[in-house]
Tab-separated table of C-alpha atoms in Angstrom:
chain	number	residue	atom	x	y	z
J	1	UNK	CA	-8.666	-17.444	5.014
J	2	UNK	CA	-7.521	-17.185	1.558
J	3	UNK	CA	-5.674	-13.895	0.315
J	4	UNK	CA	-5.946	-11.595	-2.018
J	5	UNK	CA	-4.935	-13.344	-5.402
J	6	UNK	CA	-3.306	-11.597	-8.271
J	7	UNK	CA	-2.219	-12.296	-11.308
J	8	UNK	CA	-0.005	-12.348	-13.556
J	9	UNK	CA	2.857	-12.028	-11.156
J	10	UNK	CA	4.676	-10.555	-14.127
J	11	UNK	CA	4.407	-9.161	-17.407
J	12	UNK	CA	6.858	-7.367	-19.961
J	13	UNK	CA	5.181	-5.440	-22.865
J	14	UNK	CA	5.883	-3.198	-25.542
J	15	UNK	CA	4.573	0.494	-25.197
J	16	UNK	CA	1.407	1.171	-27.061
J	17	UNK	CA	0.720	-2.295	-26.129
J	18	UNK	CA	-2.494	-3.535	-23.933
J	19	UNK	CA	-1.905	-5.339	-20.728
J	20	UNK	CA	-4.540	-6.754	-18.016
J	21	UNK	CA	-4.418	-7.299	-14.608
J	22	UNK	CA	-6.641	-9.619	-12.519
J	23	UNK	CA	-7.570	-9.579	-8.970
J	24	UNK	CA	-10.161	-11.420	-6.455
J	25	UNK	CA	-10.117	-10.007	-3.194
J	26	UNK	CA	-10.742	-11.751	-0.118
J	27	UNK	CA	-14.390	-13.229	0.316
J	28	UNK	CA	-16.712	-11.245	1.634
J	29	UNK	CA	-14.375	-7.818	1.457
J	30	UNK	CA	-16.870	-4.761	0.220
J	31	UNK	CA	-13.707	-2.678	-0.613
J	32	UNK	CA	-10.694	-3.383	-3.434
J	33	UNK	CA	-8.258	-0.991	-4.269
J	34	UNK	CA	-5.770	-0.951	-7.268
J	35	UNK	CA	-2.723	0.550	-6.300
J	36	UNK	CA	0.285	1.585	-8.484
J	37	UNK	CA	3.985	1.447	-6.783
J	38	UNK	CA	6.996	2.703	-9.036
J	39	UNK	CA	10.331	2.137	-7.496
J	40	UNK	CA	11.087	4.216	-4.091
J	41	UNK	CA	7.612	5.638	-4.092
J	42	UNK	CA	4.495	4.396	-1.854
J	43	UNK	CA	1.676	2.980	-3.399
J	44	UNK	CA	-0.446	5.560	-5.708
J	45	UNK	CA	-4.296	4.964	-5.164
J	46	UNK	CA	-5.968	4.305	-9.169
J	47	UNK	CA	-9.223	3.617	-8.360
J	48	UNK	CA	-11.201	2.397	-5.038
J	49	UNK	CA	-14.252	0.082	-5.643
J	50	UNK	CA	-17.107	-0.545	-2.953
J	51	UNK	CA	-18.806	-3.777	-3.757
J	52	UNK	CA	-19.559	-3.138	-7.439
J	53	UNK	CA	-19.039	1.064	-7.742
J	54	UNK	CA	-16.946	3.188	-7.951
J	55	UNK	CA	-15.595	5.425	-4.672
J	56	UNK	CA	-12.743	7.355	-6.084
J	57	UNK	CA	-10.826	7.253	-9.626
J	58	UNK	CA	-9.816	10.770	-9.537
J	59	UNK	CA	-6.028	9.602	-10.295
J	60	UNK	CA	-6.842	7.184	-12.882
J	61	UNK	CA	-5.691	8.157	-16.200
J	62	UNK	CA	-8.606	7.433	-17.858
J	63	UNK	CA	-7.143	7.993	-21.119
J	64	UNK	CA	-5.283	5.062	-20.570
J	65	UNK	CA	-6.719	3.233	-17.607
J	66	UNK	CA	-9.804	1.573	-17.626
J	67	UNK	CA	-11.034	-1.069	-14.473
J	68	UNK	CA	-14.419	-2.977	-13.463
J	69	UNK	CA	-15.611	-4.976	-10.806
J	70	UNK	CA	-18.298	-6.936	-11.954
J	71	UNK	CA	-20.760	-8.481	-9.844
J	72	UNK	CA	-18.774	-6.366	-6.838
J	73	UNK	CA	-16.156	-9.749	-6.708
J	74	UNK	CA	-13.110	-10.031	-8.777
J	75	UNK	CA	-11.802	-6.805	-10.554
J	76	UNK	CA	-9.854	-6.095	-13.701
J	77	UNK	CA	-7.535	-3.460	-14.737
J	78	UNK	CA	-6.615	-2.501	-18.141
J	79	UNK	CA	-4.037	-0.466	-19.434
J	80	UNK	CA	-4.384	0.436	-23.140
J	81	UNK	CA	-1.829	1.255	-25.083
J	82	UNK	CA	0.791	1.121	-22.661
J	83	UNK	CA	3.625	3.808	-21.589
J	84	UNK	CA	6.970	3.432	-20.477
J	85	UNK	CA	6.201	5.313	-17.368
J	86	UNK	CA	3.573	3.036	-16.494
J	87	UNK	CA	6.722	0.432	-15.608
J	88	UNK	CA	5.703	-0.066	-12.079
J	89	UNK	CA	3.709	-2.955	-9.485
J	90	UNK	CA	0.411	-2.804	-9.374
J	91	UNK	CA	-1.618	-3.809	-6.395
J	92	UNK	CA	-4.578	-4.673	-5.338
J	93	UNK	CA	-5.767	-4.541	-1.901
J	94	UNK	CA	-9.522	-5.575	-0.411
J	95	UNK	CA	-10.783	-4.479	2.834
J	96	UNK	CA	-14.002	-5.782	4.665
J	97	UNK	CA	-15.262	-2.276	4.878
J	98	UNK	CA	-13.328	1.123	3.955
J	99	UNK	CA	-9.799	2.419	5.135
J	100	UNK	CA	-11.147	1.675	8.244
J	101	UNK	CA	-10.674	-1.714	7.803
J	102	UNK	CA	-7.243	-3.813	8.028
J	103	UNK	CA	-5.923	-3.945	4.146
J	104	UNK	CA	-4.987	-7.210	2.796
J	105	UNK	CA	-2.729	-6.966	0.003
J	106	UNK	CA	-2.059	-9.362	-2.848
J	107	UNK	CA	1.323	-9.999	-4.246
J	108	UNK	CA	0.952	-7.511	-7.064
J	109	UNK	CA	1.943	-7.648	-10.787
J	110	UNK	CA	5.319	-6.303	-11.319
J	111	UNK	CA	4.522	-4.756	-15.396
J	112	UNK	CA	8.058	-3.480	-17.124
J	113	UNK	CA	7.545	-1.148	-20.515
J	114	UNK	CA	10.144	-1.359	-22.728
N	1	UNK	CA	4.746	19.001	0.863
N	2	UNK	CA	4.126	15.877	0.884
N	3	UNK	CA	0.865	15.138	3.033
N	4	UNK	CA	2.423	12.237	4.520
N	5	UNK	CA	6.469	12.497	5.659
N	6	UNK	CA	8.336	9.371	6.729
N	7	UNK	CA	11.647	9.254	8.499
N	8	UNK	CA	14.122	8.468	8.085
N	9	UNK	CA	13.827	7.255	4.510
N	10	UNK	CA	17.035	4.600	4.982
N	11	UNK	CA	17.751	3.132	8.351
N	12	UNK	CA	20.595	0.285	9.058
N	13	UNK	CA	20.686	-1.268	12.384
N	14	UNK	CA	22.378	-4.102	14.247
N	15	UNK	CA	20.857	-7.154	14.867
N	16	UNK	CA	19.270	-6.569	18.624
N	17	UNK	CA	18.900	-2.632	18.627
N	18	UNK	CA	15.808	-0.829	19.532
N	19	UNK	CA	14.046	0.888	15.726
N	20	UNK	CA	11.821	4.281	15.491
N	21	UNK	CA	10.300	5.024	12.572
N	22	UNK	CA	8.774	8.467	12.275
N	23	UNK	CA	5.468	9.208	10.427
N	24	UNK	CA	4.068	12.797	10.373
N	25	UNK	CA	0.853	13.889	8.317
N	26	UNK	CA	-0.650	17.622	7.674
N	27	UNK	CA	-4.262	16.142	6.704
N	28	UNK	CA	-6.889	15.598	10.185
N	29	UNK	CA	-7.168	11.624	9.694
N	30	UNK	CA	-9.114	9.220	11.992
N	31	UNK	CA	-6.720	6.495	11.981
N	32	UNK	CA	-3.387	5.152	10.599
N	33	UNK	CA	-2.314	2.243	9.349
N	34	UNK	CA	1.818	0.431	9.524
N	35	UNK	CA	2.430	-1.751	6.943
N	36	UNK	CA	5.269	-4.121	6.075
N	37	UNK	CA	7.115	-4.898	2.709
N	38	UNK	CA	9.455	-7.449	1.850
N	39	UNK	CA	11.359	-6.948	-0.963
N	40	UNK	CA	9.772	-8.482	-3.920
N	41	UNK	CA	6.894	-9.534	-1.674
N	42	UNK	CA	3.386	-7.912	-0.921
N	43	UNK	CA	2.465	-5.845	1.626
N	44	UNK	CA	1.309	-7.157	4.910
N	45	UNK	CA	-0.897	-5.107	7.545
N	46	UNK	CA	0.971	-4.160	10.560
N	47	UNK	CA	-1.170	-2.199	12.602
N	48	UNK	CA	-4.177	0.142	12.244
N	49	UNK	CA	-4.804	2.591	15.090
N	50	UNK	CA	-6.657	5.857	15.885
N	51	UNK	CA	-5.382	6.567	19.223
N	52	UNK	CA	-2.647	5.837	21.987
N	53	UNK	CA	-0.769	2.379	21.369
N	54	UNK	CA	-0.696	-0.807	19.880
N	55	UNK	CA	1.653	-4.037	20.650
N	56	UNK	CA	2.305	-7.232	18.266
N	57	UNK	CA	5.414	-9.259	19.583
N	58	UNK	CA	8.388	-6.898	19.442
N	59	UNK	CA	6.486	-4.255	17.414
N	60	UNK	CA	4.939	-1.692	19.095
N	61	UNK	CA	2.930	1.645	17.047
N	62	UNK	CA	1.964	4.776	18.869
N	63	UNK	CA	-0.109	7.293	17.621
N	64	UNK	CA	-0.633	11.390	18.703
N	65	UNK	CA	-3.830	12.525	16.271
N	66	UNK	CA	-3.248	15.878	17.824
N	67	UNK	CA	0.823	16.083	17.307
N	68	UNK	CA	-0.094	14.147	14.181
N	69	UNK	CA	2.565	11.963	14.483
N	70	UNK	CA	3.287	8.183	14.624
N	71	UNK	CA	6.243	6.155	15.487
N	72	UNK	CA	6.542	2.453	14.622
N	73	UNK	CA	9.329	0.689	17.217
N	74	UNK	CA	11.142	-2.522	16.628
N	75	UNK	CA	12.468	-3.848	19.677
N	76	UNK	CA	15.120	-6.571	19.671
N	77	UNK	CA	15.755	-6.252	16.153
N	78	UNK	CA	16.756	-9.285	14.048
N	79	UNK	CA	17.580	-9.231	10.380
N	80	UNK	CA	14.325	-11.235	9.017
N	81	UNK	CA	12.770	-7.436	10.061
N	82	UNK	CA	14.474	-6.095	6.953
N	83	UNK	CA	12.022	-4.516	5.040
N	84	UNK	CA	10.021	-1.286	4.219
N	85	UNK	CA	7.787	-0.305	6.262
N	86	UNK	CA	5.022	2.144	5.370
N	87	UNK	CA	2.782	4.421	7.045
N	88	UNK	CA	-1.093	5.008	5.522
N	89	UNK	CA	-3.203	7.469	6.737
N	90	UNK	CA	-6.769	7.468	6.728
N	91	UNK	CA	-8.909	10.676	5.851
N	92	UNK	CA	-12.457	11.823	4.667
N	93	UNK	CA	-15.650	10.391	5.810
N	94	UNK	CA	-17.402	6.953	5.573
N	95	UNK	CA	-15.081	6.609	2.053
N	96	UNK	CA	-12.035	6.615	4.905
N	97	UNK	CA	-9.733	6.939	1.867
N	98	UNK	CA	-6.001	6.301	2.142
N	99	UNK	CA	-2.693	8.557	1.630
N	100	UNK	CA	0.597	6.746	1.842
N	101	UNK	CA	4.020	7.932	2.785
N	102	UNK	CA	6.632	6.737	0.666
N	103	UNK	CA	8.408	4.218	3.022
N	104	UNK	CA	11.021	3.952	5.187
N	105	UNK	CA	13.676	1.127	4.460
N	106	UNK	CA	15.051	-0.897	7.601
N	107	UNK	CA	17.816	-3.125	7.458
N	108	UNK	CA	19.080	-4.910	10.045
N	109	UNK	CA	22.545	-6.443	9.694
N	110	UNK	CA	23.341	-9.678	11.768
């Protein structure tokens, strides 16, 4: 099967720029996560996704964080305008149900602020 | 505290020794997950387990949900093993959302 696709692989911005992020999970997985990873830390949960809704975006900064999964498929996350704290990979993971499911995880997108 | 404690945090072995990693959790979870990360690379799935043990090859995960402790062992280690290795937990109800530890970095010198 096919893995969980993301790109771009990287991307260096400017702070107080906007960046996006792209993801399409694994056919027929219900649940996609966005994860953010800064260097030496596990992965921070953003925002979980069950087909098209939202489970859990209690640590999203929604200020500056925005993400959708239309038609419950491929998801997007946006980060508008950019910090230099928010240097970090971001990843996205599906599952074919909940945490009770393996987790497949895509390459990620490695984004540096300067 | 962290919910979630991994040790130790660095490990280097020789090629061919036998690897623990520790995971211990304060939360009541229904099942942990082992992953694996390359540097530069994604994560992969390892393991997910609720109870007793789990082999794959020369990995083997065990699991106490009343001790609330994991180990992860290596056995024969070789240096392709190198990596960081990561230990999820899963909590709440049919959500079965995820905390993560913060890794434990093996490597394994030839």
């Amino acid at each position: 099967e096919a893995g969980v696709a993301q790109s771009p692989r990287y991307k260096i911005i400017e702070k107080r720029q906007s960046v996006a992020f792209w993801c399409n999970p694994i056919s027929g997985h219900a649940t996609l996560y966005w994860y953010q990873q800064i260097l030496g830390q596990g992965p921070k949960l953003l925002i979980q996704f069950q087909n098209n809704g939202v489970v859990d975006d209690s640590q999203l900064p929604k200020d500056r964080f925005s993400a959708e999964r239309l038609k419950g498929v491929d998801s997007t996350l946006k980060i508008q305008p950019a910090k230099l704290e928010d240097s970090a990979v971001y990843l996205c993971a599906s599952s074919l149900l909940t945490g009770w499911s393996p987790l497949h995880f895509g390459n990620g997108t490695r984004l540096t602020v300067t | 505290k962290n919910e979630v404690e991994q040790s130790p945090q660095n490990l280097t072995a020789q090629e061919g020794e036998f690897i623990t990693i520790n995971c211990s959790y304060s939360v009541g979870i229904s099942a942990l997950h082992w992953l694996q990360q390359h540097p530069g690379g994604g994560i992969v799935s390892l393991f997910m387990l609720s109870s007793g043990k789990k082999k794959h090859g020369r990995l083997i995960a065990t699991i106490n949900i009343q001790e609330k402790h994991s180990s992860l062992h290596i056995t024969a280690s070789h240096p392709r093993d190198s990596a960081v290795y990561i230990c999820a937990v899963v909590y709440g109800g049919s959500q079965g959302n995820l905390i993560f530890g913060k890794g434990t970095k093996l490597s394994v010198k030839p």
